[in-house]
Coordinates of C-alpha atoms in Angstrom, one line a residue:
M1421 CA 12.4 -18.4 -22.9
K1422 CA 8.9 -16.7 -22.1
S1423 CA 10.0 -16.4 -18.8
R1424 CA 13.0 -14.0 -19.7
F1425 CA 11.3 -12.1 -22.4
A1426 CA 8.2 -11.5 -19.8
A1427 CA 10.4 -10.0 -17.4
D1428 CA 12.7 -8.4 -20.1
E1429 CA 9.4 -6.8 -21.6
A1430 CA 8.0 -5.7 -18.5
E1431 CA 11.4 -4.0 -17.8
R1432 CA 11.0 -2.2 -21.2
R1433 CA 7.7 -1.1 -20.8
V1434 CA 8.6 0.8 -17.5
R1435 CA 11.8 1.9 -18.5
A1436 CA 9.8 3.7 -21.4
V1437 CA 7.0 5.6 -18.6
R1438 CA 9.6 6.0 -15.7
D1439 CA 10.0 10.0 -16.6
D1440 CA 6.4 10.1 -17.7
P1441 CA 4.2 10.5 -14.3
A1442 CA 0.7 10.3 -16.3
G1443 CA 2.6 7.4 -18.5
R1444 CA 2.7 5.6 -15.1
V1445 CA -0.8 5.9 -14.5
A1446 CA -1.9 4.9 -18.3
L1447 CA 0.4 1.6 -17.8
A1448 CA -0.9 0.8 -14.6
A1449 CA -4.6 0.8 -15.7
E1450 CA -3.3 -1.2 -19.0
A1451 CA -2.6 -3.9 -16.8
Y1452 CA -6.2 -4.8 -16.1
P1453 CA -8.5 -6.8 -19.1
A1454 CA -11.6 -5.0 -19.4
A1455 CA -13.7 -7.5 -17.0
L1456 CA -11.0 -6.6 -14.2
V1457 CA -10.9 -3.0 -14.4
G1458 CA -12.6 -2.2 -11.1
Y1459 CA -10.1 -3.9 -9.3
G1460 CA -7.9 -1.3 -10.0
R1461 CA -10.2 1.5 -8.7
A1462 CA -8.3 1.9 -5.6
E1463 CA -5.1 1.4 -6.8
L1464 CA -5.3 3.9 -9.6
A1465 CA -6.7 6.6 -7.2
F1466 CA -3.7 6.2 -5.2
L1467 CA -1.7 6.6 -8.1
R1468 CA -3.2 9.6 -9.0
W1469 CA -2.8 11.1 -5.2
E1470 CA 0.9 10.5 -6.1
L1471 CA 0.8 12.2 -8.9
A1472 CA -1.2 15.3 -7.5
R1473 CA 1.3 15.5 -4.6
G1474 CA 4.3 15.5 -7.5
V1475 CA 6.3 12.3 -5.9
L1476 CA 6.6 10.7 -9.3
H1477 CA 8.0 13.8 -11.2
P1478 CA 11.4 12.5 -12.6
E1479 CA 13.3 15.5 -11.5
L1480 CA 11.6 17.0 -8.3
G1481 CA 9.9 14.2 -7.0
S1482 CA 10.6 11.4 -4.4
P1483 CA 13.4 8.5 -5.3
W1484 CA 11.8 6.1 -2.9
W1485 CA 8.3 6.8 -4.4
R1486 CA 9.0 6.5 -7.9
A1487 CA 11.2 3.1 -6.8
V1488 CA 8.4 1.7 -5.3
N1489 CA 6.1 2.0 -8.1
D1490 CA 8.6 1.0 -10.6
R1491 CA 8.4 -2.2 -8.8
L1492 CA 4.7 -2.7 -8.5
L1493 CA 4.6 -1.5 -12.4
R1494 CA 7.2 -3.9 -13.5
D1495 CA 5.5 -6.9 -11.6
K1496 CA 2.2 -6.3 -12.7
M1497 CA 3.3 -6.2 -16.7
E1498 CA 5.6 -9.2 -16.2
G1499 CA 2.4 -11.2 -14.7
R1500 CA 0.1 -10.0 -17.6
I1501 CA 2.9 -10.9 -20.0
L1502 CA 2.9 -14.6 -18.3
A1503 CA -0.9 -14.7 -17.8
A1504 CA -1.2 -14.5 -21.7
E1505 CA 2.0 -16.4 -23.0
G1506 CA 2.9 -19.1 -19.8
G1507 CA 5.9 -19.2 -17.9
T1508 CA 7.4 -18.8 -14.5
A1509 CA 7.8 -15.3 -13.0
S1510 CA 10.8 -13.9 -11.8
T1511 CA 9.7 -12.2 -8.7
P1512 CA 7.0 -13.4 -6.1
G1513 CA 5.1 -10.0 -7.1
A1514 CA 4.9 -10.8 -10.4
R1515 CA 3.7 -14.9 -9.8
G1516 CA 1.0 -13.0 -7.6
W1517 CA -0.2 -11.3 -10.5
Q1518 CA -0.2 -14.1 -12.7
E1519 CA -2.1 -16.0 -10.2
F1520 CA -4.7 -13.0 -9.9
L1521 CA -5.2 -12.7 -13.5
A1522 CA -5.9 -16.6 -13.5
A1523 CA -8.1 -16.7 -10.4
P1524 CA -9.1 -13.1 -10.1
S1525 CA -10.5 -12.1 -6.3
P1526 CA -10.1 -9.8 -4.0
S1527 CA -7.7 -12.0 -1.7
S1528 CA -5.9 -12.9 -4.7
W1529 CA -5.7 -9.1 -5.9
Y1530 CA -4.2 -8.1 -2.4
R1531 CA -1.6 -10.9 -2.2
A1532 CA -0.4 -9.7 -5.6
H1533 CA -0.7 -5.9 -5.1
N1534 CA 0.8 -6.0 -1.4
R1535 CA 3.5 -8.5 -2.3
S1536 CA 4.9 -5.8 -4.8
V1537 CA 4.7 -3.3 -2.7
V1538 CA 6.1 -4.8 0.0
S1539 CA 9.1 -5.9 -2.0
G1540 CA 9.5 -2.1 -3.4
Y1541 CA 9.4 -1.2 0.5
L1542 CA 12.0 -3.7 1.5
D1543 CA 14.6 -3.5 -1.5
H1544 CA 14.6 0.6 -1.1
V1545 CA 15.0 1.4 2.6
E1546 CA 18.1 3.4 2.1
L1547 CA 16.0 5.6 -0.2
A1548 CA 13.2 6.1 2.6
V1549 CA 16.0 6.7 5.1
N1550 CA 16.9 10.2 3.0
E1551 CA 13.0 11.3 3.2
C1552 CA 12.1 13.8 6.2
A1553 CA 10.5 12.4 9.4
A1554 CA 7.3 13.2 8.2
E1555 CA 7.4 11.7 4.5
R1556 CA 8.8 8.8 6.5
F1557 CA 5.8 8.9 9.0
M1558 CA 3.2 9.0 5.8
I1559 CA 4.8 6.3 4.2
N1560 CA 4.5 4.0 7.2
V1561 CA 0.9 4.5 7.6
T1562 CA 0.5 3.7 4.0
L1563 CA 2.1 0.4 4.5
A1564 CA -0.1 -0.1 7.6
R1565 CA -3.3 0.9 5.9
M1566 CA -2.6 -1.6 2.9
L1567 CA -1.8 -4.8 5.1
F1568 CA -4.9 -3.7 7.5
T1569 CA -7.2 -3.6 4.3
H1570 CA -6.0 -6.7 3.1
A1571 CA -6.5 -8.5 6.2
L1572 CA -10.4 -7.3 6.2
I1573 CA -10.5 -9.7 3.4
E1574 CA -8.9 -12.7 4.8
R1575 CA -9.0 -12.5 8.3
P1576 CA -11.6 -9.8 9.3
G1577 CA -12.5 -11.3 12.7
L1578 CA -9.2 -10.7 13.6
L1579 CA -9.3 -6.7 13.0
L1580 CA -12.8 -6.3 13.7
G1581 CA -14.0 -8.9 16.0
R1582 CA -17.9 -8.9 16.3
F1583 CA -18.3 -6.6 13.3
A1584 CA -16.2 -9.3 11.2
R1585 CA -18.9 -9.7 8.5
L1586 CA -18.2 -6.1 7.2
G1587 CA -14.8 -6.6 6.9
P1588 CA -15.0 -8.2 3.2
R1589 CA -17.3 -5.4 1.5
A1590 CA -15.2 -2.8 3.5
G1591 CA -11.9 -4.3 1.7
D1592 CA -13.1 -5.2 -1.6
P1593 CA -10.8 -3.6 -3.6
R1594 CA -14.0 -2.9 -6.4
T1595 CA -15.7 -0.9 -4.0
R1596 CA -16.2 2.5 -3.2
S1597 CA -15.7 1.8 0.8
V1598 CA -12.2 0.8 0.2
G1599 CA -11.5 4.4 -0.7
L1600 CA -11.9 4.7 3.3
F1601 CA -8.6 3.2 3.6
L1602 CA -6.7 3.6 1.0
N1603 CA -7.6 7.3 -0.3
L1604 CA -5.1 9.4 1.4
R1605 CA -6.2 12.3 -0.4
N1606 CA -8.0 13.9 2.3
V1607 CA -5.6 12.6 4.6
F1608 CA -2.0 13.9 4.3
P1609 CA -0.6 17.2 2.8
E1610 CA -1.0 17.0 -1.1
V1611 CA 2.6 18.6 -1.7
Y1612 CA 6.1 17.3 -2.1
P1613 CA 8.7 17.7 -0.5
L1614 CA 6.9 18.5 2.9
G1615 CA 9.6 21.2 3.9
D1616 CA 9.2 22.3 7.5
I1617 CA 6.0 20.4 8.3
S1618 CA 6.6 18.0 11.5
V1619 CA 5.0 14.4 12.3
E1620 CA 2.9 16.0 14.9
Q1621 CA 1.5 18.7 12.3
V1622 CA 0.6 15.9 10.0
I1623 CA -1.4 13.9 12.8
T1624 CA -2.9 17.3 13.8
L1625 CA -4.2 17.5 10.2
E1626 CA -5.9 14.4 10.1
G1627 CA -9.5 14.6 9.7
R1628 CA -11.8 12.7 12.5
V1629 CA -12.5 9.6 10.2
A1630 CA -8.9 9.3 9.3
R1631 CA -8.0 9.5 13.3
M1632 CA -10.6 6.8 13.8
I1633 CA -9.3 4.5 11.4
D1634 CA -5.5 4.9 12.3
Y1635 CA -6.1 5.0 16.1
G1636 CA -9.1 3.4 16.6
L1637 CA -8.7 0.2 14.4
I1638 CA -5.3 0.0 13.1
V1639 CA -3.1 1.0 15.4
P1640 CA -4.4 -1.3 18.2
K1641 CA -3.8 -4.3 15.8
L1642 CA -0.4 -3.5 14.4
D1643 CA 1.2 -6.9 15.8
A1644 CA -1.7 -9.1 14.4
T1645 CA -1.9 -7.0 10.9
Y1646 CA 1.7 -7.6 10.5
D1647 CA 2.0 -10.7 11.5
F1648 CA -0.9 -11.7 9.2
A1649 CA 0.8 -9.8 6.3
A1650 CA 4.0 -12.1 6.9
E1651 CA 2.7 -15.1 6.8
T1652 CA 0.1 -14.5 3.7
L1653 CA 2.9 -12.8 1.5
Q1654 CA 5.5 -14.9 2.8
E1655 CA 7.6 -12.3 4.1
P1656 CA 9.1 -12.7 7.6
R1657 CA 10.7 -9.8 7.7
L1658 CA 7.2 -7.2 7.8
P1659 CA 7.0 -7.6 11.8
A1660 CA 10.2 -6.3 12.3
L1661 CA 9.0 -2.7 10.6
I1662 CA 6.8 -1.9 13.9
A1663 CA 7.4 -2.5 17.8
D1664 CA 5.6 -1.5 20.8
G1665 CA 3.1 0.1 18.5
V1666 CA 5.7 2.4 16.9
L1667 CA 5.8 2.4 12.7
R1668 CA 9.5 1.8 12.3
Y1669 CA 10.0 1.2 8.6
A1670 CA 13.3 3.1 7.5
G1671 CA 13.5 4.1 11.5
P1672 CA 11.1 5.3 14.3
T1673 CA 9.6 8.4 13.1
V1674 CA 7.3 9.4 16.0
P1675 CA 6.9 7.8 19.5
A1676 CA 4.1 5.8 20.2
T1677 CA 2.7 8.9 22.9
A1678 CA 2.0 10.7 19.9
F1679 CA -1.1 8.2 19.1
R1680 CA -3.0 9.3 21.8
A1681 CA -6.9 8.3 21.3
D1682 CA -9.7 10.4 21.7
A1683 CA -12.9 9.2 23.3
I1684 CA -14.3 7.9 19.7
T1685 CA -11.4 6.4 19.0
R1686 CA -10.9 4.5 22.2
L1687 CA -14.6 3.6 22.1
V1688 CA -13.8 1.9 18.1
A1689 CA -10.8 0.2 19.3
S1690 CA -13.2 -1.5 22.2
A1691 CA -15.9 -2.3 19.9
T1692 CA -14.0 -3.8 17.3
R1693 CA -11.5 -6.0 20.0
R1694 CA -11.2 -9.5 19.3
H1695 CA -13.1 -11.7 21.9

């Protein structure tokens, strides 16, 4: 009974803010008890970026971005209710949030957050396919960055090599440093829809720091990152979302040759290679 109530109540609360972008932000923040508000820093910053882009607008926004956010909010609210009342979660994501609230840590936060987001991605491929190529590229990069940042916490040596000791601090969702990976405000265009903007233009618009992160750190470790996420999140479909260095969720949007590394990104890739 408690389990069914939690799922139904979570759905009711998400439905109440579905056409209210600012209400989505408030509901997302409400899922964190006062002692844990720091864990919501990166998530809420990302949500405000979505709000600024307009992707959550009930009429002019993106059905895909709205659906994925629905899933995250629903899982969070169900997990919050279950953490207080007890019961069994209806989804792996909700169970992750229940476990995070029972034993909060950077690792349990990423397992909860990323499992919910990954479920949203995999459940709504048909909506993503309808987005333009540049939007799908941004969607893919967003996922790659989230999975990579999680791995910084649990497998830093896999991604940073000799600099592994820096991983847990850099990836901690409570710190400002995580914004280097998860804050996309200064990385991608803050408009929706993107219109005639091409994937190549989006790549060109990335700043030097963003390029260093994407092409010096993340792209060379895509296979390791997605394999790690598949194991940790218990989602075996994840590795199929990349192939030959190309992000392929909702179809390939850019050839591997587009990720040409400059001298700095090549240096970063070499310095963080696992030995």
